[in-house]
mmCIF file of N, CA and C in Angstrom:
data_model
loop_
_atom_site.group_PDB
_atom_site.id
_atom_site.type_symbol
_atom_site.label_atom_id
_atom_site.label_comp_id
_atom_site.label_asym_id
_atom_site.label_seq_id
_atom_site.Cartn_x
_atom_site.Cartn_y
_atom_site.Cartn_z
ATOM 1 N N UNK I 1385 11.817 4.975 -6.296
ATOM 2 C CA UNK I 1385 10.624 4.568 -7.019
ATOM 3 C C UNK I 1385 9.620 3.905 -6.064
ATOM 4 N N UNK I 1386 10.128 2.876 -4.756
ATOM 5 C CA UNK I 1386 9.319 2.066 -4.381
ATOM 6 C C UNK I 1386 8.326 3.676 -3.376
ATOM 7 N N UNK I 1387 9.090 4.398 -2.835
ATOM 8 C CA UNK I 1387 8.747 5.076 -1.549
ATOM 9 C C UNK I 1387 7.447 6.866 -2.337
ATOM 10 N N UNK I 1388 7.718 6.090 -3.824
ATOM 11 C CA UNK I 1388 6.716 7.164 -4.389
ATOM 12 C C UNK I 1388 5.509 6.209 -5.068
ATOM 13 N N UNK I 1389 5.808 4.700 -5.033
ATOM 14 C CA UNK I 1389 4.892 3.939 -5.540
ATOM 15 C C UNK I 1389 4.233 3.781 -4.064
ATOM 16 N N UNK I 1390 4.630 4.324 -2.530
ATOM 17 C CA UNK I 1390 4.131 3.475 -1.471
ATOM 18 C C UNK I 1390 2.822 5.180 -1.107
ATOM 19 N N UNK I 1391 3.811 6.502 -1.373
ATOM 20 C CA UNK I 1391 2.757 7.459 -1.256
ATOM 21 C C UNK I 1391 1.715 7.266 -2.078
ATOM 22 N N UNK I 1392 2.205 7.204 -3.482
ATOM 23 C CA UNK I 1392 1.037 6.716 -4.224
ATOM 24 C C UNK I 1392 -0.335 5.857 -3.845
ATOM 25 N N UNK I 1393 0.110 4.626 -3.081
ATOM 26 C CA UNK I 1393 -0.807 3.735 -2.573
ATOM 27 C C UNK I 1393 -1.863 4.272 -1.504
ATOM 28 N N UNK I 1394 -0.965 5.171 -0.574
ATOM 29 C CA UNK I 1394 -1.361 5.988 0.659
ATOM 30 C C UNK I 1394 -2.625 6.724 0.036
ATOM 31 N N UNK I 1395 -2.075 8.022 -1.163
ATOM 32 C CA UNK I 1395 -3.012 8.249 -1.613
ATOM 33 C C UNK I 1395 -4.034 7.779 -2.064
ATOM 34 N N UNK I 1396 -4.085 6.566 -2.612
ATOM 35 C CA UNK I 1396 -5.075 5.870 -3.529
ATOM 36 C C UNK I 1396 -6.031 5.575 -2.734
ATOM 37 N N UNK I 1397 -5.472 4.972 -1.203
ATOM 38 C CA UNK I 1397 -6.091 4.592 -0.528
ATOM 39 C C UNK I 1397 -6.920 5.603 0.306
ATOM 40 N N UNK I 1398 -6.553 6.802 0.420
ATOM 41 C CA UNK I 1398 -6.921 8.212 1.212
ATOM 42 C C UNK I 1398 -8.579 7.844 -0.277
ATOM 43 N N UNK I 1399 -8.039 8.168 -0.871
ATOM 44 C CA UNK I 1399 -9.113 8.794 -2.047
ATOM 45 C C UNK I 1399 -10.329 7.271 -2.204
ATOM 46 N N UNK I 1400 -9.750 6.467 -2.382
ATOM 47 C CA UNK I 1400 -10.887 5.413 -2.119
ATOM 48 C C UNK I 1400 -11.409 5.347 -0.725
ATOM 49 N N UNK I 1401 -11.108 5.671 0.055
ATOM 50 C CA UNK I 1401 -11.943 6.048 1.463
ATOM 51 C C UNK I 1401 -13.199 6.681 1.447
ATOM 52 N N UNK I 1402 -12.365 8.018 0.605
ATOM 53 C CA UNK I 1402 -13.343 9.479 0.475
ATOM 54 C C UNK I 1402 -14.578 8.980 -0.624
ATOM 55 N N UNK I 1403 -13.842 8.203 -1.454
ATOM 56 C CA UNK I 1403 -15.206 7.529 -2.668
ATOM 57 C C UNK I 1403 -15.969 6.647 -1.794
ATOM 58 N N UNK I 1404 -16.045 5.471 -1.186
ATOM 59 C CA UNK I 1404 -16.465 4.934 -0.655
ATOM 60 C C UNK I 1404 -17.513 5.082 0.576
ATOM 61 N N UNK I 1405 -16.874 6.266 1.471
ATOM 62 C CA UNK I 1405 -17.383 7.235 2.460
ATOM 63 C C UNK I 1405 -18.882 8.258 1.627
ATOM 64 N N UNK I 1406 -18.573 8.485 0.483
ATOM 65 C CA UNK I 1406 -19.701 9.327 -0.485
ATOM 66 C C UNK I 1406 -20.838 8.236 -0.923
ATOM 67 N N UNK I 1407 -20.171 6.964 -1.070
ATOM 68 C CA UNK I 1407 -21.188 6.058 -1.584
ATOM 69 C C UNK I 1407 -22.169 5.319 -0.566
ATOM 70 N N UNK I 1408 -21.403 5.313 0.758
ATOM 71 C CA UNK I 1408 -22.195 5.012 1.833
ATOM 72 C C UNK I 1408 -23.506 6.191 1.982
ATOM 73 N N UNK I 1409 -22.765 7.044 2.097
ATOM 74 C CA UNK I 1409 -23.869 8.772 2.547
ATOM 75 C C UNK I 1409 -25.029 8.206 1.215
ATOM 76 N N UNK I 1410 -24.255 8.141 -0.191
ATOM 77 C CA UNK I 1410 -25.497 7.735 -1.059
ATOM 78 C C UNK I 1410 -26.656 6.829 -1.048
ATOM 79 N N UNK I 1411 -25.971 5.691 -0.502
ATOM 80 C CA UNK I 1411 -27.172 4.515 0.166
ATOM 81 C C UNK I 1411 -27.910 5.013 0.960
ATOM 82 N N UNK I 1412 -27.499 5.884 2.093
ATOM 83 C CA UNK I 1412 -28.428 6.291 3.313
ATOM 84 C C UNK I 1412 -29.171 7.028 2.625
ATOM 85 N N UNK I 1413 -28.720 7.992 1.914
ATOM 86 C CA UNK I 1413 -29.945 8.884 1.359
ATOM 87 C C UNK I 1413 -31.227 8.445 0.291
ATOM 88 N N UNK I 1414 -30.657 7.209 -0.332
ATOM 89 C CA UNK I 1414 -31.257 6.314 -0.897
ATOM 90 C C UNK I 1414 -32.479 5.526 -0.096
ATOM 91 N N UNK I 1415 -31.760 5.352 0.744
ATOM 92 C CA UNK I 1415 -33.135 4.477 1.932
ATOM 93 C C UNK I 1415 -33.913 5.522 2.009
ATOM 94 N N UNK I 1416 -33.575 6.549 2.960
ATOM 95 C CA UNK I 1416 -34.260 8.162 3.373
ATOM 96 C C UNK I 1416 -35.612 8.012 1.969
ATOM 97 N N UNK I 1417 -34.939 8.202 1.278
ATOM 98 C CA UNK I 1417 -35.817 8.528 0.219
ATOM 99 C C UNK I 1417 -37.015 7.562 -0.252
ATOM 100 N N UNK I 1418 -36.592 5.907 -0.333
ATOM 101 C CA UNK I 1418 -37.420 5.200 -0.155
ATOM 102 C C UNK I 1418 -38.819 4.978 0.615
ATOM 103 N N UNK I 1419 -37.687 5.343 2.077
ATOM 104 C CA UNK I 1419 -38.797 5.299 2.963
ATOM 105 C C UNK I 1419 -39.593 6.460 2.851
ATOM 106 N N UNK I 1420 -39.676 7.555 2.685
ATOM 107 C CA UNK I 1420 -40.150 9.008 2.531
ATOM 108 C C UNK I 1420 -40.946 8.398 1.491
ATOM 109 N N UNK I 1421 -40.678 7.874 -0.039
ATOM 110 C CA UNK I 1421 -42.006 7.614 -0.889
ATOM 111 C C UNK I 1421 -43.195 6.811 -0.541
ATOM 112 N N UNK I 1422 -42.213 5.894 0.389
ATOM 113 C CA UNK I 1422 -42.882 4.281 0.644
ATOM 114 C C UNK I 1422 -44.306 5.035 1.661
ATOM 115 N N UNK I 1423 -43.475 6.005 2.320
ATOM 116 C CA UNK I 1423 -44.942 6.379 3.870
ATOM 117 C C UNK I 1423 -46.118 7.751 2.364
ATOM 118 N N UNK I 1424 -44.935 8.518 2.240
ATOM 119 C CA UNK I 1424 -45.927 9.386 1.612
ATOM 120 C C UNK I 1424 -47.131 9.111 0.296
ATOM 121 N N UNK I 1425 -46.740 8.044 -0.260
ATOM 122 C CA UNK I 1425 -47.791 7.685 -1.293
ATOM 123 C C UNK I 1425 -48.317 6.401 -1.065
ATOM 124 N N UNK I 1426 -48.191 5.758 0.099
ATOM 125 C CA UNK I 1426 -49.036 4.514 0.279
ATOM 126 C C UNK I 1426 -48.185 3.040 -0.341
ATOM 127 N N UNK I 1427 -46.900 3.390 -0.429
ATOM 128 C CA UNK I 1427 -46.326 2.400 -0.760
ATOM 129 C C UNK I 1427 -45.800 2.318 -2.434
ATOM 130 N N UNK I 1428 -46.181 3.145 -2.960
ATOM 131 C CA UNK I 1428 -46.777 3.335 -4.932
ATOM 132 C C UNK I 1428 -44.737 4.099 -5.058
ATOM 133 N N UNK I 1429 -44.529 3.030 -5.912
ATOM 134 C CA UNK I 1429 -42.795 3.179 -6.043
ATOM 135 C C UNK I 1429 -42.949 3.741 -7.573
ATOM 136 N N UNK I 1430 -42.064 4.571 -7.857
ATOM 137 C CA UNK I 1430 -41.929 5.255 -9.528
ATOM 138 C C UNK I 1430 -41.417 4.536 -10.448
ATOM 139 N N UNK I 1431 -40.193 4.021 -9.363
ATOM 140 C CA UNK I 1431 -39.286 3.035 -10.308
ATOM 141 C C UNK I 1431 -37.595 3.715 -9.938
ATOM 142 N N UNK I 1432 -37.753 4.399 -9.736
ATOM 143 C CA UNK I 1432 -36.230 5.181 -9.625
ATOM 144 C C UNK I 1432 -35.515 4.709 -8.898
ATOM 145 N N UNK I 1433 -36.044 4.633 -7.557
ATOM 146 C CA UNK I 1433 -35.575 4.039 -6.511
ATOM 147 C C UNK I 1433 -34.514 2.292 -7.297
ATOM 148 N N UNK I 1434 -35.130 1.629 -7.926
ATOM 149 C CA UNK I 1434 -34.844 0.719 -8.442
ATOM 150 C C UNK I 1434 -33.531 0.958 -9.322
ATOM 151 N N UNK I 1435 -33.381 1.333 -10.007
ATOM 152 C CA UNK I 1435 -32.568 2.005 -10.892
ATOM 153 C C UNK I 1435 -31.315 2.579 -10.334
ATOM 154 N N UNK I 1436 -31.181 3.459 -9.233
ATOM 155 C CA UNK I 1436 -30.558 4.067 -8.477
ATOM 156 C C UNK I 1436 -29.372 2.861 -7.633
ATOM 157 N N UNK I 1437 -30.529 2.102 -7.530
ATOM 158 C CA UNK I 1437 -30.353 1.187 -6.293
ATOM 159 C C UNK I 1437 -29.484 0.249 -7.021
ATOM 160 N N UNK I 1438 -29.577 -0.077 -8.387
ATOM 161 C CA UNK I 1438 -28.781 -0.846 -9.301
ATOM 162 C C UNK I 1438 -27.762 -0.393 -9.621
ATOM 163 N N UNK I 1439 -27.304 1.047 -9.771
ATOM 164 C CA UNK I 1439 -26.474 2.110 -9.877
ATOM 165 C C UNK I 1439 -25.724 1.854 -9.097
ATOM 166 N N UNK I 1440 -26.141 2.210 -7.915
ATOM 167 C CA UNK I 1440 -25.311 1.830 -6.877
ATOM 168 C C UNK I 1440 -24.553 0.902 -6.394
ATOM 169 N N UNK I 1441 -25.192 -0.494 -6.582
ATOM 170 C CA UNK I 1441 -24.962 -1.711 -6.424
ATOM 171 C C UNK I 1441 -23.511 -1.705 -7.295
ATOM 172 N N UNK I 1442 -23.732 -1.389 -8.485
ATOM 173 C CA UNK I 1442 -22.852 -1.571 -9.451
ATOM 174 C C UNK I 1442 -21.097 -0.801 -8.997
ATOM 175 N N UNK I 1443 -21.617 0.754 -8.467
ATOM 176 C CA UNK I 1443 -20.595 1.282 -8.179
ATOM 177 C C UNK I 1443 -19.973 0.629 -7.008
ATOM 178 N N UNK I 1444 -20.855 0.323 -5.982
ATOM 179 C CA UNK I 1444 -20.147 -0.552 -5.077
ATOM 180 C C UNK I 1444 -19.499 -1.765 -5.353
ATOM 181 N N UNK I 1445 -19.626 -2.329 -6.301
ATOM 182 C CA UNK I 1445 -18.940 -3.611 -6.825
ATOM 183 C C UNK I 1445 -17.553 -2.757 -7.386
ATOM 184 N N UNK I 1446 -17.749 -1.732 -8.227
ATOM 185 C CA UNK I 1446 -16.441 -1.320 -8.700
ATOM 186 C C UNK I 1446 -15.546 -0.954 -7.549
ATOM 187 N N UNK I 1447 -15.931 -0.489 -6.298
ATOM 188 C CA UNK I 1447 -15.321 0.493 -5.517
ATOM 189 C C UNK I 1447 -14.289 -1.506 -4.838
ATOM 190 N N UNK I 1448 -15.302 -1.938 -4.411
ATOM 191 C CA UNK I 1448 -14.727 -3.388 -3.629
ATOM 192 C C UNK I 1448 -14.209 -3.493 -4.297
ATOM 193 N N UNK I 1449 -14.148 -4.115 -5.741
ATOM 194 C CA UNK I 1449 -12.753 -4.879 -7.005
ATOM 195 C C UNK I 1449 -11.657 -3.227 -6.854
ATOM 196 N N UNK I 1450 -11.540 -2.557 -6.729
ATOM 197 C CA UNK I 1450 -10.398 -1.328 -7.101
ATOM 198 C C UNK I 1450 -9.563 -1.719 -5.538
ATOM 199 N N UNK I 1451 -11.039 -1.854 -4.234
ATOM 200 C CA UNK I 1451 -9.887 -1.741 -2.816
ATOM 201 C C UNK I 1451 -9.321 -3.052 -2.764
ATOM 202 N N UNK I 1452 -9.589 -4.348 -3.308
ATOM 203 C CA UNK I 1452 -9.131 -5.395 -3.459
ATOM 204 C C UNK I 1452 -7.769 -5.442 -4.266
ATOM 205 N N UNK I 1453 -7.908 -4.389 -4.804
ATOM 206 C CA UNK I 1453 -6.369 -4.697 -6.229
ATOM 207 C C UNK I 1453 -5.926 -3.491 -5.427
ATOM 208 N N UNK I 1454 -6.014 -2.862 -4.481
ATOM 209 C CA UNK I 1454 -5.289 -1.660 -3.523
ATOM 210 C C UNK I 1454 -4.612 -2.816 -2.767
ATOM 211 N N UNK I 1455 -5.479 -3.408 -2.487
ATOM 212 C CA UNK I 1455 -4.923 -4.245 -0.863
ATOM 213 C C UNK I 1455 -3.747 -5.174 -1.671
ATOM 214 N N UNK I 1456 -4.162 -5.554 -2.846
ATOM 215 C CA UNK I 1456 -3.188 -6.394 -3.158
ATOM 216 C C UNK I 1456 -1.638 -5.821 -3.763
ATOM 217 N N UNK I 1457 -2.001 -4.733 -4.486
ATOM 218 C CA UNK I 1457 -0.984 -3.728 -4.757
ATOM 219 C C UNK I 1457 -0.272 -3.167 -3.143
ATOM 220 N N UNK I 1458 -0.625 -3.008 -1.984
ATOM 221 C CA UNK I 1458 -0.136 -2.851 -1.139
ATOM 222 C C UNK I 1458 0.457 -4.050 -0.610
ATOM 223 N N UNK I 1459 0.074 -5.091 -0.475
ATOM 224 C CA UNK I 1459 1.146 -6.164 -0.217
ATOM 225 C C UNK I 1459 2.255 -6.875 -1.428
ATOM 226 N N UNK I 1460 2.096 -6.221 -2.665
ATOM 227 C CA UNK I 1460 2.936 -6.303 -3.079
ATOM 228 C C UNK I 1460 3.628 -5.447 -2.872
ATOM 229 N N UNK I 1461 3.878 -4.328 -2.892
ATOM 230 C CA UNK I 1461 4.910 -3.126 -2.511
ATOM 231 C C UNK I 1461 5.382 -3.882 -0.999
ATOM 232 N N UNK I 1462 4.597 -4.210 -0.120
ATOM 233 C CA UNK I 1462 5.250 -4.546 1.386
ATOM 234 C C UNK I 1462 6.141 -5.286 1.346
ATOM 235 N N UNK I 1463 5.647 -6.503 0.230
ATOM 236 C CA UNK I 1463 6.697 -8.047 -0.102
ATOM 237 C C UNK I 1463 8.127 -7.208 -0.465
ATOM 238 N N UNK I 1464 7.294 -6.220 -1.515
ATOM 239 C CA UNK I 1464 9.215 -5.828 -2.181
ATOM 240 C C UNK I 1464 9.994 -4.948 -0.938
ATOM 241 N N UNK I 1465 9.806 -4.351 -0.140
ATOM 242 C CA UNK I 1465 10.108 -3.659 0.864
ATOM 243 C C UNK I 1465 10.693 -4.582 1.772
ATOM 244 N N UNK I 1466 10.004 -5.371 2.144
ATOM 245 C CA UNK I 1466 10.777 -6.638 2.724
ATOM 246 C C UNK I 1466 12.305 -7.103 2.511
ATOM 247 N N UNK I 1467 11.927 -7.468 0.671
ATOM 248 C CA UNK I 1467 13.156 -7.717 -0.061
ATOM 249 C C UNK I 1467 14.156 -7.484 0.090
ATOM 250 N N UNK I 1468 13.512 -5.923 -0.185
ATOM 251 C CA UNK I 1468 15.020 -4.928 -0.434
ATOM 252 C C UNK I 1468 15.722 -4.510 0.789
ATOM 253 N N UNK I 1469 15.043 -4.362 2.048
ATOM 254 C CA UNK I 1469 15.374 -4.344 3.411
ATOM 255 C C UNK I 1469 16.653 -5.919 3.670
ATOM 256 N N UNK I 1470 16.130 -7.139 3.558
ATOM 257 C CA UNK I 1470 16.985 -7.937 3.502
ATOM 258 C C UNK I 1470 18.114 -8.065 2.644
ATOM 259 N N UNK I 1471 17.812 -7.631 1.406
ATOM 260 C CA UNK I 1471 19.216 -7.340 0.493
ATOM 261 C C UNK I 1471 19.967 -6.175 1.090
ATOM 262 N N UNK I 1472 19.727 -5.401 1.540
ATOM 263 C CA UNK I 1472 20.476 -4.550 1.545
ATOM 264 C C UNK I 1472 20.482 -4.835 3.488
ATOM 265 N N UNK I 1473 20.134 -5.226 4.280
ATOM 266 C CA UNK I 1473 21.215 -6.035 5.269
ATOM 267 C C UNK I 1473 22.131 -7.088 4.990
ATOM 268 N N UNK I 1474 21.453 -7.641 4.161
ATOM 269 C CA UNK I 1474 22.849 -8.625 3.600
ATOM 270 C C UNK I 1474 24.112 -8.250 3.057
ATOM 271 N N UNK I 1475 24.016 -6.973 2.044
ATOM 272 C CA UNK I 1475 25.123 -5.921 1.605
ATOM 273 C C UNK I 1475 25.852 -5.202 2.766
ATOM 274 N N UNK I 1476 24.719 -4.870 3.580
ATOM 275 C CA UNK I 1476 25.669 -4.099 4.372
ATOM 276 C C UNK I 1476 26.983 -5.754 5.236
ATOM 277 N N UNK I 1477 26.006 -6.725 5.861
ATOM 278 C CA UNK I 1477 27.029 -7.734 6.532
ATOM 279 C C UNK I 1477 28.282 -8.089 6.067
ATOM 280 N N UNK I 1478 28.139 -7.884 4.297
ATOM 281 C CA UNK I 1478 29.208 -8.019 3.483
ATOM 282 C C UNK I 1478 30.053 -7.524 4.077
ATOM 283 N N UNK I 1479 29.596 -5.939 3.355
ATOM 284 C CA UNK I 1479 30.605 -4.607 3.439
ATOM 285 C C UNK I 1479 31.038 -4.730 4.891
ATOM 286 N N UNK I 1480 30.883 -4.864 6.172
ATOM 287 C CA UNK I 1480 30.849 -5.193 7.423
ATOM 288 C C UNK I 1480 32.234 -6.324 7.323
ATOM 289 N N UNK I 1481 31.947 -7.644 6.898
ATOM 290 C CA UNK I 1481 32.751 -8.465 6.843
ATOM 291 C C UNK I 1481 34.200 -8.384 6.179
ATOM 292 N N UNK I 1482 33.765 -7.443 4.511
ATOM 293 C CA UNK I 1482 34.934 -7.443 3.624
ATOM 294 C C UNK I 1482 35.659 -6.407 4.327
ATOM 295 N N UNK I 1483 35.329 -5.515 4.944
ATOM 296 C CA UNK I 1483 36.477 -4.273 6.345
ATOM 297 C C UNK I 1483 36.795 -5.286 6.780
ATOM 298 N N UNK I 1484 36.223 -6.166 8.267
ATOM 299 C CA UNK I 1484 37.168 -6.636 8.808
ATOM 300 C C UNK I 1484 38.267 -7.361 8.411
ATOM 301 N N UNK I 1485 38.205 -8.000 7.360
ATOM 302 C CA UNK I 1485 39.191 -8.910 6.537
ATOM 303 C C UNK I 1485 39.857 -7.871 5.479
ATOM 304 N N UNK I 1486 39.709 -6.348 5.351
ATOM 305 C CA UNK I 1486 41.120 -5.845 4.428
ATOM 306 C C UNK I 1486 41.629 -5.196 6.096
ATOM 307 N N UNK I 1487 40.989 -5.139 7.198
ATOM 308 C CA UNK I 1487 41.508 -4.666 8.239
ATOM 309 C C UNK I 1487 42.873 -5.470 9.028
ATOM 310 N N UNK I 1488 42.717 -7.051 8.897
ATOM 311 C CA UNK I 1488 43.230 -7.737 9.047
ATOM 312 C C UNK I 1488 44.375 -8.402 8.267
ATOM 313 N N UNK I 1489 44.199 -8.136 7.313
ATOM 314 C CA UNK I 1489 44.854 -8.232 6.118
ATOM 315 C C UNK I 1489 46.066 -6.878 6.477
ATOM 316 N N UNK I 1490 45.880 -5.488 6.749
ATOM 317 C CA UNK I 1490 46.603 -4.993 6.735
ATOM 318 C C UNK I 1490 47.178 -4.888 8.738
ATOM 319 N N UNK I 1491 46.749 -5.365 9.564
ATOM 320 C CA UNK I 1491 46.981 -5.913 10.544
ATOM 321 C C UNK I 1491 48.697 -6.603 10.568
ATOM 322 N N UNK I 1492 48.016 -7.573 10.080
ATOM 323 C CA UNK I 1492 48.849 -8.457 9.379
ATOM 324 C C UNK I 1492 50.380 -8.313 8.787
ATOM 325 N N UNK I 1493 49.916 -7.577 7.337
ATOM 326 C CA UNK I 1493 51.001 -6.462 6.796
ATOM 327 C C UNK I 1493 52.334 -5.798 7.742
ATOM 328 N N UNK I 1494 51.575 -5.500 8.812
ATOM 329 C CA UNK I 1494 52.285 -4.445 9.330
ATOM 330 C C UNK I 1494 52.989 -4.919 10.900
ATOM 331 N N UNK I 1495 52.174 -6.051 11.019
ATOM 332 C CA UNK I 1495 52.943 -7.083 11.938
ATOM 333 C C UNK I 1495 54.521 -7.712 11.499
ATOM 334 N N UNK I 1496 54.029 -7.860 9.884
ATOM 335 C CA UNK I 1496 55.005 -8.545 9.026
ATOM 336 C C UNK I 1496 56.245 -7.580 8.777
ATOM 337 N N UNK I 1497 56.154 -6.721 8.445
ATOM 338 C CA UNK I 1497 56.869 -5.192 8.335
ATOM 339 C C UNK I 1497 57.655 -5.119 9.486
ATOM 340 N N UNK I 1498 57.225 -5.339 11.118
ATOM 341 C CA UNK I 1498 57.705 -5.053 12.002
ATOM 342 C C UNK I 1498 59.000 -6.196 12.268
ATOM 343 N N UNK I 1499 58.526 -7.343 11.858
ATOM 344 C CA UNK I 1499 59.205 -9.022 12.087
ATOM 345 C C UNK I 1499 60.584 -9.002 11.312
ATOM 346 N N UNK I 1500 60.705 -8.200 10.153
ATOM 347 C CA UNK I 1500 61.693 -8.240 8.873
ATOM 348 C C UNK I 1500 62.381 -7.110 9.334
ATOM 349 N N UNK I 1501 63.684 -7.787 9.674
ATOM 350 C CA UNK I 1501 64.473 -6.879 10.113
ATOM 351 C C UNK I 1501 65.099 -5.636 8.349
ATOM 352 N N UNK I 1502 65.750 -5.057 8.828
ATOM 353 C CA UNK I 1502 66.339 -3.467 7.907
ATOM 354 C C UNK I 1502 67.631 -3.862 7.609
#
């Protein structure tokens, strides 16, 4: 679950790039255009520009709050990755430990086996 919640993120994050990357190109073309009315009619604005520009503003606020709850959704997945990396070195030290001690245990056994005479 975690390693399809972490592609997931990958993706999310691929695709908010590509949104973000479109919204930049949109601003530039936004200026372009400004400036193109601003020289060609003497400065005399329609209003659009305004509007657009609020549009935008807006989508860029959505795009920042979504990569903010990315970034944070990615360090939560990292925290749990962490976790589970340490739990499961700790399981393994177990499993590690509880061998050497049935190893010894039958060590032992068979030391004892040898000592007792027939």
């Amino acid at each position: 679950h975690l390693e399809k919640e972490m592609t997931r993120s990958g993706s999310l994050k691929q695709r908010l790039a590509e949104i973000q990357d479109h919204v930049y190109r949109l601003q530039a073309n936004a200026r372009r255009r400004r400036e193109l009315l601003g020289h060609s009619n003497g400065g005399y604005s329609d209003g659009y520009e305004v509007a657009d520009e609020t549009q935008l503003e807006s989508v860029i606020k959505v795009l920042d709050d979504k990569q903010r709850g990315l970034a944070h959704m990615t360090q939560v997945i990292s925290q749990g990755t962490e976790s589970i990396d340490r739990i499961e070195g700790a399981i393994e030290d177990r499993y590690v430990e509880a061998q050497k001690q049935k190893e010894a245990r039958e060590r032992a056994q068979v030391a004892r086996s040898y000592a007792q005479p027939w």
